[in-house]
Structure formats: C-alpha cells, structure tokens
Short mmCIF file of C-alpha atoms in Angstrom, two decimals:
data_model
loop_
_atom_site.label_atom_id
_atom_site.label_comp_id
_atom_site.label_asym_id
_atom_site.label_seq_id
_atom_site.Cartn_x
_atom_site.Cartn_y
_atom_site.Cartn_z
CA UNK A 1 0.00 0.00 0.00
CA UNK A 2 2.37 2.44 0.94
CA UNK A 3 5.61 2.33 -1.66
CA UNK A 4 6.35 6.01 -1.03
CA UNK A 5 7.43 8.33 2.02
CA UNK A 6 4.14 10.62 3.27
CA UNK A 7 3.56 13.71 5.35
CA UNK A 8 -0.12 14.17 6.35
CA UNK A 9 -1.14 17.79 7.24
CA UNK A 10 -4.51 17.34 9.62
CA UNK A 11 -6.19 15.68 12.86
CA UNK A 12 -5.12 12.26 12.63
CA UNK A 13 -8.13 10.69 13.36
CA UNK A 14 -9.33 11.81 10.08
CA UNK A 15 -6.33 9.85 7.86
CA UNK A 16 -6.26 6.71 10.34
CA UNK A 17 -9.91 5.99 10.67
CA UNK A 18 -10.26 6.16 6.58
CA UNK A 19 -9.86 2.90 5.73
CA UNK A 20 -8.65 4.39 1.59
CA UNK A 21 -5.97 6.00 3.11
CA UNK A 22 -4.71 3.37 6.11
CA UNK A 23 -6.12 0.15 5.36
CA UNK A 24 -6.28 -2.51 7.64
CA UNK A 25 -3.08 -4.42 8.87
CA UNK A 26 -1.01 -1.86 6.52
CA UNK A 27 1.58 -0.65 9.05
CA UNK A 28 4.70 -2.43 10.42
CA UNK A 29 5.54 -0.10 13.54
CA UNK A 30 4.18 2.82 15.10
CA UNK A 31 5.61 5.44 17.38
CA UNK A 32 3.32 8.25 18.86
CA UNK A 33 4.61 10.79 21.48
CA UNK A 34 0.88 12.49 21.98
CA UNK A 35 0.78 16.28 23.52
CA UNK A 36 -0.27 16.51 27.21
CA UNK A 37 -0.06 19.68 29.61
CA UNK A 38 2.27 18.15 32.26
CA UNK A 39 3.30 21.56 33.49
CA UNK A 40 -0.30 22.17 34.50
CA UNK A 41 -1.71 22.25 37.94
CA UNK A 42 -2.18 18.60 38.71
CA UNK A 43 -5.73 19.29 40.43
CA UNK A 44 -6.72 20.90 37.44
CA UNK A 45 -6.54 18.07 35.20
CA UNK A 46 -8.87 16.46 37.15
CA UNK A 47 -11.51 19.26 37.54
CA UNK A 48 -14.91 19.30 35.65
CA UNK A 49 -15.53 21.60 33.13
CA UNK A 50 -18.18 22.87 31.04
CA UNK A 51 -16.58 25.14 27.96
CA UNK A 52 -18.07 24.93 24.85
CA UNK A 53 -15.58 26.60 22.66
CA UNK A 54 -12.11 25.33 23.00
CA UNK A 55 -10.84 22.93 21.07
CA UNK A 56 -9.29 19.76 22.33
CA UNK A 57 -7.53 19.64 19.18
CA UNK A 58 -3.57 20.85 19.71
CA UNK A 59 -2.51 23.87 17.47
CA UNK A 60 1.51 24.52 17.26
CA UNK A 61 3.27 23.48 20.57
CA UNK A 62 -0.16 23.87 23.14
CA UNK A 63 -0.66 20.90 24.58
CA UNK A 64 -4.03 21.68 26.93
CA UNK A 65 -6.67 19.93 26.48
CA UNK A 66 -10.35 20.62 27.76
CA UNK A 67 -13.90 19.32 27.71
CA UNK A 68 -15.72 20.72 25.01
CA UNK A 69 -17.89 19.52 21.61
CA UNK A 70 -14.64 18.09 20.44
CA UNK A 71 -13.90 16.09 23.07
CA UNK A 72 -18.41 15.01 23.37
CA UNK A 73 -17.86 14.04 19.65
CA UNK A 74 -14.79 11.82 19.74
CA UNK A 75 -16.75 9.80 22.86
CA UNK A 76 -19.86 9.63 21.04
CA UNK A 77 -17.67 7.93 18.02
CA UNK A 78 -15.58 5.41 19.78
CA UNK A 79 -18.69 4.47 21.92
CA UNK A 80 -20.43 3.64 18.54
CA UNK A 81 -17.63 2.68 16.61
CA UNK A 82 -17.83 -1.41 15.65
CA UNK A 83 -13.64 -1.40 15.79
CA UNK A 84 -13.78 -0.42 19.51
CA UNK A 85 -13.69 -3.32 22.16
CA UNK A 86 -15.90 -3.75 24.28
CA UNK A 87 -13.96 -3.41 26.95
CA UNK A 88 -12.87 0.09 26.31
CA UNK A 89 -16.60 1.26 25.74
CA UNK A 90 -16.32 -0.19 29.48
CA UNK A 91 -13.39 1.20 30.53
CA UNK A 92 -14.91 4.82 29.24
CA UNK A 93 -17.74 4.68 30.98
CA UNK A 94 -15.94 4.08 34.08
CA UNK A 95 -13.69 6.99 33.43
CA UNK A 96 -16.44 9.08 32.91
CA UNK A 97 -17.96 8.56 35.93
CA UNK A 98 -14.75 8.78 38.22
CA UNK A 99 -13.49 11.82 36.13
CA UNK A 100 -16.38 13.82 35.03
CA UNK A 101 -16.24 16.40 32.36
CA UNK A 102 -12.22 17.11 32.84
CA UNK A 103 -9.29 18.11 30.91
CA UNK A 104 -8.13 14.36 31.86
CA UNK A 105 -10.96 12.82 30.23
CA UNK A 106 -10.88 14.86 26.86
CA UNK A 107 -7.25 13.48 26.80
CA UNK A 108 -8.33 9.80 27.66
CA UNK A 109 -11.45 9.95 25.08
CA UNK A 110 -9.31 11.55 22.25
CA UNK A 111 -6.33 9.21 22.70
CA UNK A 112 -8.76 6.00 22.54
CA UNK A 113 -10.63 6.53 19.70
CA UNK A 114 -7.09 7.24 18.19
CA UNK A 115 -5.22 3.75 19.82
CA UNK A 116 -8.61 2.04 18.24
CA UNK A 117 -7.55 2.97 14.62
CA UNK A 118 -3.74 2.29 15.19
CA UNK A 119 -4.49 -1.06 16.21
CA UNK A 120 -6.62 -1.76 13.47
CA UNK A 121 -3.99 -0.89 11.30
CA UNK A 122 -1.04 -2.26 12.80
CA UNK A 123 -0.07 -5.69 11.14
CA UNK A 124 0.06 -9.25 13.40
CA UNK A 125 3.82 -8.79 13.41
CA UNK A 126 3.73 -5.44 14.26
CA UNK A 127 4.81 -3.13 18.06
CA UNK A 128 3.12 0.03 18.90
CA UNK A 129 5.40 2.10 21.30
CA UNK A 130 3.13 5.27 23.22
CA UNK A 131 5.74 7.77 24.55
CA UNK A 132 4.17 9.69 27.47
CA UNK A 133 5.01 10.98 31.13
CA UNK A 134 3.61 9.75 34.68
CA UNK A 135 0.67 12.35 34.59
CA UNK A 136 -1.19 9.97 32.75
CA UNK A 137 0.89 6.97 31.90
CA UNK A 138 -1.23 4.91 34.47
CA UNK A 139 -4.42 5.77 32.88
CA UNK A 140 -3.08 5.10 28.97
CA UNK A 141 -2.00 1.48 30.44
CA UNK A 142 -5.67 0.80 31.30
CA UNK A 143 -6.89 2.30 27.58
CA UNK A 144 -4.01 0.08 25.97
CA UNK A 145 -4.94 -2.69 28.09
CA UNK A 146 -8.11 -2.59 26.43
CA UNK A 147 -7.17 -1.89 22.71
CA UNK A 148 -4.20 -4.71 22.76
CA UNK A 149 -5.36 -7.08 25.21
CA UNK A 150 -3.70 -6.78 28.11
CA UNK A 151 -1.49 -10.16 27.26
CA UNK A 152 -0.02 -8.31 24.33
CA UNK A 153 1.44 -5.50 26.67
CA UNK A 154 5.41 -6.08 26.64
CA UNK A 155 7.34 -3.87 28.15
CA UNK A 156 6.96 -0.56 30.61
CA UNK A 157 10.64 1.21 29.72
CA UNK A 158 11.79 4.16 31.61
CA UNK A 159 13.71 6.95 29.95
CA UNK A 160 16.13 9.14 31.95
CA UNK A 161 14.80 12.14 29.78
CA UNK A 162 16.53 15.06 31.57
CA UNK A 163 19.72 15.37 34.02
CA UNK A 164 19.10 15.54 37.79
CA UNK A 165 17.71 18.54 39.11
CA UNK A 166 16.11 19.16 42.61
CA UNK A 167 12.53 19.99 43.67
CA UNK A 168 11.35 21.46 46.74
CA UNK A 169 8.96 19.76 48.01
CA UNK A 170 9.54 16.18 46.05
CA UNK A 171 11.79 13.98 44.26
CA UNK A 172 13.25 14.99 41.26
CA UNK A 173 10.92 14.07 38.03
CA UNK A 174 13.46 13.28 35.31
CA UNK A 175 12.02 10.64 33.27
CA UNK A 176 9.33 9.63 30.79
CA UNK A 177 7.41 6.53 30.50
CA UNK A 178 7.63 4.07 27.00
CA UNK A 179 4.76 1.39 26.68
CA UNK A 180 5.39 -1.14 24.48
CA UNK A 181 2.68 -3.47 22.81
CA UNK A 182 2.69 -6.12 20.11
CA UNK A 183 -0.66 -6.56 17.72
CA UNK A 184 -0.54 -10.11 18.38
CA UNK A 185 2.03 -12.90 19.91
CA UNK A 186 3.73 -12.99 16.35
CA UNK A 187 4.86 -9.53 16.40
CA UNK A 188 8.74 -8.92 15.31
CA UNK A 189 11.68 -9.13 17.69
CA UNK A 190 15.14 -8.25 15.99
CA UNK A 191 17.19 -9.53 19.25
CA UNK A 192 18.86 -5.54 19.54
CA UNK A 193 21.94 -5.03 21.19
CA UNK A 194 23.93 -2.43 22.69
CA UNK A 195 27.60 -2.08 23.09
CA UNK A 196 28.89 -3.09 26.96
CA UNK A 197 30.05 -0.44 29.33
CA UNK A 198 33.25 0.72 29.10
CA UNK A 199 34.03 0.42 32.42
CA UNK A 200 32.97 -3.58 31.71
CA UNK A 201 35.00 -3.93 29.14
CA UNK A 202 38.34 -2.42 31.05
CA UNK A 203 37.75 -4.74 33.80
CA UNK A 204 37.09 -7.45 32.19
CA UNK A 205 39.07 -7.42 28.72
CA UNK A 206 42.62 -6.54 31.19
CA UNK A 207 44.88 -8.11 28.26
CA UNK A 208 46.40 -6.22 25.81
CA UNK A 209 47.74 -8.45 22.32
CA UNK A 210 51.18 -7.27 21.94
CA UNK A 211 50.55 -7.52 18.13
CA UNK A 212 47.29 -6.06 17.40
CA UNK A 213 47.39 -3.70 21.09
CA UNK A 214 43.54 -5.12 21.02
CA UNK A 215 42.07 -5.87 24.23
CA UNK A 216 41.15 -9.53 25.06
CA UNK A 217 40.28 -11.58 27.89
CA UNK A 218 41.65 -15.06 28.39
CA UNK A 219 38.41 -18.33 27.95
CA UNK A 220 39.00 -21.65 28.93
CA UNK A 221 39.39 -24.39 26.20
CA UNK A 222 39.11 -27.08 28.47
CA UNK A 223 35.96 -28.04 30.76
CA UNK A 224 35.68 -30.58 33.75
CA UNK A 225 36.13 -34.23 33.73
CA UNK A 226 38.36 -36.38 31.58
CA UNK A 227 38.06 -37.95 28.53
CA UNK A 228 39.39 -41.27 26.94
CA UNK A 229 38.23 -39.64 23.62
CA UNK A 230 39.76 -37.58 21.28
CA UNK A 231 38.48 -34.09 23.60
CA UNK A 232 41.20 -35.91 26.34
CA UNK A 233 44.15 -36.27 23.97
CA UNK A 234 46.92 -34.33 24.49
CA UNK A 235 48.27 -30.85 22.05
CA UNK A 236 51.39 -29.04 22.16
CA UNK A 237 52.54 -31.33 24.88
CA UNK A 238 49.26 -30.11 27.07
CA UNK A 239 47.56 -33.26 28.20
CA UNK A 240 44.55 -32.00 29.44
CA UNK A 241 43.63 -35.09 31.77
CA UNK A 242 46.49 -34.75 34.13
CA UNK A 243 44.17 -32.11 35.83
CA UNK A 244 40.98 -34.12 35.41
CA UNK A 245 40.04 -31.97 32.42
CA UNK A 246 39.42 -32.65 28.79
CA UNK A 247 39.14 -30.13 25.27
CA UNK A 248 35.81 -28.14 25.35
CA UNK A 249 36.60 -25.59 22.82
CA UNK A 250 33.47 -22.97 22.82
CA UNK A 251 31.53 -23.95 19.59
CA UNK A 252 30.28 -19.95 19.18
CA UNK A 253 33.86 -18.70 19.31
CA UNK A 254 34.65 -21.01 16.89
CA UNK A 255 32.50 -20.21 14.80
CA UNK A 256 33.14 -16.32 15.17
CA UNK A 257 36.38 -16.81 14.11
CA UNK A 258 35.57 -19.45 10.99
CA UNK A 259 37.69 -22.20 12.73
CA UNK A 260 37.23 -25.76 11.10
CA UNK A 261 39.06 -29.15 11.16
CA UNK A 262 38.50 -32.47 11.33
CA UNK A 263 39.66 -33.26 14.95
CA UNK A 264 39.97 -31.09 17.91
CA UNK A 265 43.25 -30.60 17.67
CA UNK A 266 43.29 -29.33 14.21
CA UNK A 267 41.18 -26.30 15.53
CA UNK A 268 43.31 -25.79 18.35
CA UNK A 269 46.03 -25.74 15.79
CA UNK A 270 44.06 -23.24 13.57
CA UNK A 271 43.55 -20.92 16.45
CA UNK A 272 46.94 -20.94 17.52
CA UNK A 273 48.32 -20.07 13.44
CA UNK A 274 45.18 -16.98 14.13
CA UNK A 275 47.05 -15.65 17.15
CA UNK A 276 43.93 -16.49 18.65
CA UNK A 277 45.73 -18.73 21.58
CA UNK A 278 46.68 -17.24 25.23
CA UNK A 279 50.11 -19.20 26.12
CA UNK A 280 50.65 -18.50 30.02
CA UNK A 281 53.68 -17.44 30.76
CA UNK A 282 53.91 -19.77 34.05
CA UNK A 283 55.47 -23.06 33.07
CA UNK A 284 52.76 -25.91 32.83
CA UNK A 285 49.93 -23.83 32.20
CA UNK A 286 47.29 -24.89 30.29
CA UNK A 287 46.59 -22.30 27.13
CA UNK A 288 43.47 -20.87 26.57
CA UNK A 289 41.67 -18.81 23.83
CA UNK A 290 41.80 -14.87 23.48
CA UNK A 291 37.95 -13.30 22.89
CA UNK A 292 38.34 -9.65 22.01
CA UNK A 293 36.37 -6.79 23.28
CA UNK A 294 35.63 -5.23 19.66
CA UNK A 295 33.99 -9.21 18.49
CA UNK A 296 31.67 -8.81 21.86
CA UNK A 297 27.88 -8.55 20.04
CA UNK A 298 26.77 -6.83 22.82
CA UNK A 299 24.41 -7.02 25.41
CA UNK A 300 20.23 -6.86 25.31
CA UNK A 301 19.39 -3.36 26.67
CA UNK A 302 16.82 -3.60 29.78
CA UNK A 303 13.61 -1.57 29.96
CA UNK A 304 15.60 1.27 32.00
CA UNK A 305 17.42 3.61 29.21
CA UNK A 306 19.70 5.44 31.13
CA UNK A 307 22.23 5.15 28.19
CA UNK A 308 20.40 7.35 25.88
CA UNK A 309 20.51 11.38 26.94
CA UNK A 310 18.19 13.88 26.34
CA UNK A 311 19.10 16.78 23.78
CA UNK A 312 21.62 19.14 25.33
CA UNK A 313 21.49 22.56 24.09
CA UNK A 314 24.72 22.47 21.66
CA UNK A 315 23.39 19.37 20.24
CA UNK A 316 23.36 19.57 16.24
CA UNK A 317 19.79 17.83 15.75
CA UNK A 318 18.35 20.45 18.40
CA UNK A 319 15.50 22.45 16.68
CA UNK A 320 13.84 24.27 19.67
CA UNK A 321 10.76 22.30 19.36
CA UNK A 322 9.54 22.03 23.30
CA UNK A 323 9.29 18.04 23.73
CA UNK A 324 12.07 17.05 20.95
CA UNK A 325 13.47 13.37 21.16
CA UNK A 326 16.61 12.33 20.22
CA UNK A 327 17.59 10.59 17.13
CA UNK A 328 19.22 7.60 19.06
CA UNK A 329 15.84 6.84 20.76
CA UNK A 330 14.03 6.47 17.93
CA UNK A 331 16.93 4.79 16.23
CA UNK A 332 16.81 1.51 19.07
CA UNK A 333 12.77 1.63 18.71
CA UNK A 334 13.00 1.19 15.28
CA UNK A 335 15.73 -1.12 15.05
CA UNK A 336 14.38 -3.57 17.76
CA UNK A 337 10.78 -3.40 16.29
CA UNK A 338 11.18 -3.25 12.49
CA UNK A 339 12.93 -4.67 9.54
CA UNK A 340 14.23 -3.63 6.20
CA UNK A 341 11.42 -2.46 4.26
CA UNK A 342 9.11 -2.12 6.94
CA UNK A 343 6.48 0.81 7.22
CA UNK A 344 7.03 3.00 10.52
CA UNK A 345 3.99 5.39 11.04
CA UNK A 346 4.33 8.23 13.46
CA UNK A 347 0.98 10.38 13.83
CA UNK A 348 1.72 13.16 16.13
CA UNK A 349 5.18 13.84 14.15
CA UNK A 350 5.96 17.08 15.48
CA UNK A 351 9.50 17.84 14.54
CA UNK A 352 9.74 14.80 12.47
CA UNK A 353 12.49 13.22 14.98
CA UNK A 354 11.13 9.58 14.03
CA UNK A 355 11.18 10.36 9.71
CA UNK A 356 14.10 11.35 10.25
CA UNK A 357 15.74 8.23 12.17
CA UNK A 358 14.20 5.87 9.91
CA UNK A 359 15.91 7.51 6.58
CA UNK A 360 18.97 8.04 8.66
CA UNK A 361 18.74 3.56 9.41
CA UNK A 362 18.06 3.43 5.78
CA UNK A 363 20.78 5.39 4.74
CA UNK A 364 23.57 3.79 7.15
CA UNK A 365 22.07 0.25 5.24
CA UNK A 366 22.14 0.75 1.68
CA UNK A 367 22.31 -2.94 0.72
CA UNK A 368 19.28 -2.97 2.47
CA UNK A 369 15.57 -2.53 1.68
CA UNK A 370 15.10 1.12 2.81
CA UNK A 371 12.18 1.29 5.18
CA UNK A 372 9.22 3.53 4.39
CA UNK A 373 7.91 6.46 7.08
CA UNK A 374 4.90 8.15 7.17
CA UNK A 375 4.23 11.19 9.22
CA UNK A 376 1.30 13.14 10.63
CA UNK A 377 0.76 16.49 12.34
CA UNK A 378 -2.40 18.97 12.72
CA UNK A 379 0.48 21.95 12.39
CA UNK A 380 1.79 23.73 9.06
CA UNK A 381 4.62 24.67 11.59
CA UNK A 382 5.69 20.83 11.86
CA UNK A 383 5.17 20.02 8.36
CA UNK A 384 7.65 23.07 7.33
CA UNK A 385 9.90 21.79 9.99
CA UNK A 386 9.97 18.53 8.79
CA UNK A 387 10.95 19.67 5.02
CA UNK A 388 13.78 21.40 6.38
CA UNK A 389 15.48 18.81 8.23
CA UNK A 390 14.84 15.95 5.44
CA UNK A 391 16.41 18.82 3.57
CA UNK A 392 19.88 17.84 5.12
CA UNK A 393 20.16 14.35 3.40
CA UNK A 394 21.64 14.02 -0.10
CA UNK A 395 19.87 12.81 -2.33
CA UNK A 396 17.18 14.34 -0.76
CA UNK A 397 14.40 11.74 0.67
CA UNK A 398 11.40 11.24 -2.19
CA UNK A 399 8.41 11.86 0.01
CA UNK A 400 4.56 12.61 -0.76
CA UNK A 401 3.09 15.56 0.82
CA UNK A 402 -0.62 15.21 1.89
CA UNK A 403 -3.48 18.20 3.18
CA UNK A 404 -1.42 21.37 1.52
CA UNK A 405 -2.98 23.80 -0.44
CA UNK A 406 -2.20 22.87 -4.46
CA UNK A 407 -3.21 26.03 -5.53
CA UNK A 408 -4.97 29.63 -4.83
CA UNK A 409 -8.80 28.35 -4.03
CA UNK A 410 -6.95 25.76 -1.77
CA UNK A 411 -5.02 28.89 0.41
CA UNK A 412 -7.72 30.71 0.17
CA UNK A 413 -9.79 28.02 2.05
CA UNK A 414 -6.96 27.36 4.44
CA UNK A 415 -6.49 30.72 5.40
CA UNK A 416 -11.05 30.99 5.98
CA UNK A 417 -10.04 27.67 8.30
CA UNK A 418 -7.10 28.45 10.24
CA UNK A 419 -5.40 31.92 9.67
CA UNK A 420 -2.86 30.67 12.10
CA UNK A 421 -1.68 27.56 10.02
CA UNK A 422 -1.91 29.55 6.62
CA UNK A 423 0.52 31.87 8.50
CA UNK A 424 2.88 28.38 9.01
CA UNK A 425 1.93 27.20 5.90
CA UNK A 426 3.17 30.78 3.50
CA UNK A 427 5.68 31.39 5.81
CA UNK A 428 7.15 27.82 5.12
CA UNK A 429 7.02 28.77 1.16
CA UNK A 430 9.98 30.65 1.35
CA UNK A 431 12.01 28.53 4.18
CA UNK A 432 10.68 31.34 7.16
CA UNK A 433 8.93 31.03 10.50
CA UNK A 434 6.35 33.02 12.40
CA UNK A 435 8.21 35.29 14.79
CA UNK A 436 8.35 33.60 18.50
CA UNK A 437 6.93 30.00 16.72
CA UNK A 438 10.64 28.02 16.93
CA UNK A 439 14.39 29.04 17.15
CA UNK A 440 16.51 28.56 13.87
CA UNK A 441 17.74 25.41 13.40
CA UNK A 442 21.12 25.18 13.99
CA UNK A 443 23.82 24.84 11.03
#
C-alpha cells in the first residue's frame, strides 16, 4: 500500500480511521509521542468543566486539552464505533464517571478513539510504542490494556529524559514513561543489542595483544572431567587429563572466528596459526583462547534507558521544538521493532524526529531494503519543519506531501479555516517562521 514516504497535514483521526488511506493491517511499527499539559496544575486536570468553545484539538506546541464539543464528539464515536472493544466502551464509561467532564478525560477519550484505529492498522507482526510521562501513563496502560489485550502489553521502559535537578517539596521528576505493545504474539523481535560499558570492558578485557594492542580476555578451552576420547588427547605437549580436564573448545567462538578441522586438535592448531591462543607465561599452564572486546555482540538493553541522553542545548539535531526526542531513541525503537522495508507510522510527528531516524537507518544500510515512514501532524509549523530537516540528506528523501494547499482556491480556504496555520503554511514557502513559533535550526 504504501511504496512512497508521506507527510499528512490534519487531525489524525481523520487519515487513520479512513480505511482508503490506512487500510487494515497496513503498518509495520508505530511510534506516537501524543501532547499533554504536564506543566499544568495537577488538580486541574482532574476538575470538571463545562466550555463549549475550546478545542481539544492541539494547534503549534499547546498541549491543553479541555472538555468541550470536540472532546463530546470523539466519545460519542468510539462508543459507537464497531472497531472499539468492548472493553474500552467499558473502561470509558468508568472513566467518565470517576473523572467527570475534565481536561483528563478529553485526553483519555481523544487518545482512545485514536489507539482504536492504530491497532486496526497495525499488522500481526507489528509493536506500537506510546511515549508519554507519569501524569497519565497509568491511565493510557488501562486504555491500551483494552485496545491490545492486556497479554499483548510487553514492556513498561523508563527513559532518563533530563539530568538531575532538585525539587522542593519532592523527588526529582526526570524521566518519561515508553509502553510497548505487540498486535498479536507474532509480532517482530530483531534480538537488539547495545555495546557493553566501558568500564565492563576495562575490567574485564585486562589483556592487551602485543601484536594487534587489542584488548582480550583469556576463555578456557578445556571443561571438567576427563576424557578417553579424542576431547582428552593431548596438544602441544598439554595433556589435558592430568588435571581431570578434557578439550571443550566454545563452539560460538569457533564459529566467530571461521575455525574448522576435522579433529579437535586441528582447531586448536588453527587458532593458535590466528594468534587467537593465550600461552601462560607460568610453566605448565594450560593455554586458553583470546575473545576480544571489539567481536563482543553486545548485550540486550533492559527496559531502564539510562544510556540514551536527552538533547543538550549544543546538540546539532536540536531544533527548539519544546518536547524534541533524540535521534538515538528512535533509532533503538525502530531497530528492535522493524525490519528492512518495513512501514514505521508516526501520527503526532511534530519535529519529524522519528522520519528522520528511519531515513537516517536506511541510509547507514544501503544494501538494504530502505524502510518507508509516514508522518502526521495537525500543524503547518511541523510540516515546514519537517521539510527542512529531510532537507539535510543528499539525495534528498522522495516523500509525498498530503493536506497542503495545491493552488490559490486551496489557500484561500486554508487561510477561511485556520489563519494561524496559513501563516505556518506561506511562511514555510519561502524557508521562514512566524516570529516567537521556533528558534533557527542550527547549522
């Protein structure tokens, strides 16, 4: 379905729940970072309100929400929408009555109808991954609970999203909440690894090869027990049985390295002529096998991503937008979640931090199948910033763009709609911002 790059200018809701434009089971991963007033009073959020003319819809970088006709419309769809479960319709109800008219519930309402669609279109083998912060994370559990089944939920990861900093009259609130969930038990796994610590690697890597100045640590090639086979015969004048051990040579370090031969001490032989042997230097002593640091694969990263720091305020991907990720977050997402030629939808794109991760993965794998990104945001301002950072690649990224004005009727509508995103949208025709809307991007 989709064989090209998109941008989508407009509410999501309205592209996701269109079966034309998303059909079923069409996407491979999805990433969503949805807008929520965290900075607000905490009692607020929870207080009933009755306005009528707000819109719960975000415009540039507000992220309030409020009860109002928008919010009364998107419950009366997802209660009589046939995709939703019944056990959100249950869930809602429930909310409703504990929460009443509040700024919480427009959020709640507005995100479920939304997590309805993206399941629907999220293939068996595919992950959703809903980036939020502990205002509301426990309440979007519940909601995902009931969208995915609550055996599909995988993983609850923390991100370390700022440095320390004090607070008066608590702890310190430095990190963001990552919920993972997989459309079915078939959903894709790529087994991701990060590199060790280097403090891990120093302590336990302490030899240096005099050739190579590589660091290595020393493995055992024997393991207990003798052996009246050919793993207790003797090599290099090292019978292995006179200490009540025999030849165990580690099968994936041999393989690592490509050693073969028909016996065991041909491969001992082939590891010694690949400098790959440890000869103590105490008379006697039984050799064993040198495993590099640089060969290590890795390890599996936990759900704690302490590893990965926020955007400092030299960094070169920094664009000023308020609740910017950073590349390398999206980067491991993607990578665990996805494979080569994959379709990665992201439908509150903002800054387009998640296009531009996947056609930086592409780029880094050119052998590969590139995979395919599709973006959505209700701003002109994020659709502009988006074309100027996918301006940075060369070639520059082939990409469709969706919901802009094609000619002068079309601005002329845009502008009677919104004279604040025809203001994003003109000033983005000749590479400017509104005044006050985003610092420059850096060079």
């Amino acid at each position: 379905m989709f064989d090209r790059n998109h941008l989508f200018y407009g509410d999501n809701l309205d592209f996701i729940r269109d079966h034309s434009v998303f059909p079923s089971e069409s996407v491979d991963l999805i990433y969503l970072d949805p807008p929520f007033n965290s900075n607000a009073n905490y009692n607020v959020l929870f207080s009933e309100t009755a306005g009528e003319s707000s819109s719960a819809q975000i415009r540039a970088f507000d992220d309030t929400w409020a009860w109002d006709t928008s919010a009364a419309e998107a419950l009366a769809f997802l209660m009589n929408d046939q995709h939703t479960p019944a056990a959100v319709v249950s869930l809602i109800k429930i909310f409703h009555q504990f929460l009443g008219h509040s700024p919480m519930l427009a959020y709640l309402v507005q995100m479920a109808v939304r997590l309805v669609h993206l399941r629907r279109i999220l293939k068996p083998t595919g992950s959703l991954y809903l980036h939020c912060d502990p205002t509301a994370s426990h309440y979007l559990k519940m909601v995902l609970d009931g969208v995915f089944q609550a055996k599909h939920f995988l993983n609850e990861i923390i991100w370390k999203r700022t440095h320390a900093h004090g607070s008066a009259d608590r702890f310190g609130r430095v990190h963001d909440v990552i919920f993972l969930y997989g459309a079915t038990e078939s959903r894709l796994w790529a087994y991701p690894r990060i590199p060790h610590d280097p403090d891990y690697v120093e302590t336990k890597f302490r030899w240096i090869d005099q050739k190579t100045s590589r660091r290595y640590q020393d493995v055992s090639l024997t393991g207990a027990g003798k052996s009246t086979g050919p793993s207790g015969k003797p090599w290099r004048r090292v019978n292995p049985t006179k200490v009540g051990r025999h030849w165990a040579l580690p099968q994936k370090m041999l393989q690592h390295y490509s050693i073969t031969g028909k016996t065991i001490q041909d491969k001992l032989d082939a590891l010694d002529a690949a400098g790959l042997i440890h000869w103590p230097t105490k008379k006697g002593g039984v050799p064993r096998l040198k495993w590099f640091a640089d060969a290590l694969e890795g390890v599996a990263p936990t759900d704690v991503w302490i590893d990965i720091p926020p955007i400092n305020s030299q960094a070169q991907e920094r664009l000023g937008y308020p609740t910017q990720k950073t590349i390398d977050l999206l980067k491991r997402i993607i990578a665990a979640s996805s494979s080569p030629g994959a379709v990665i939808l992201d439908p509150v794109c903002g800054c387009g931090t998640t296009i531009d991760a996947v056609e930086t993965i592409s780029r880094e794998n050119p052998d590969l199948a590139p995979r395919r990104w599709i973006g959505i945001d209700i701003t002109h301002l994020a659709i502009n910033l988006i074309k100027h950072r996918l301006a940075r690649f060369d070639p520059s990224p082939v990409y469709e763009v969706v919901g802009e004005p094609k000619d002068l009727s079309g601005a002329r509508q845009l502008f009677h709609d919104d004279p604040f995103q025809f203001q994003f949208w003109a000033c983005g025709l000749v590479g400017a911002r509104p005044a006050g809307a985003t610092p420059a991007q850096p060079k």
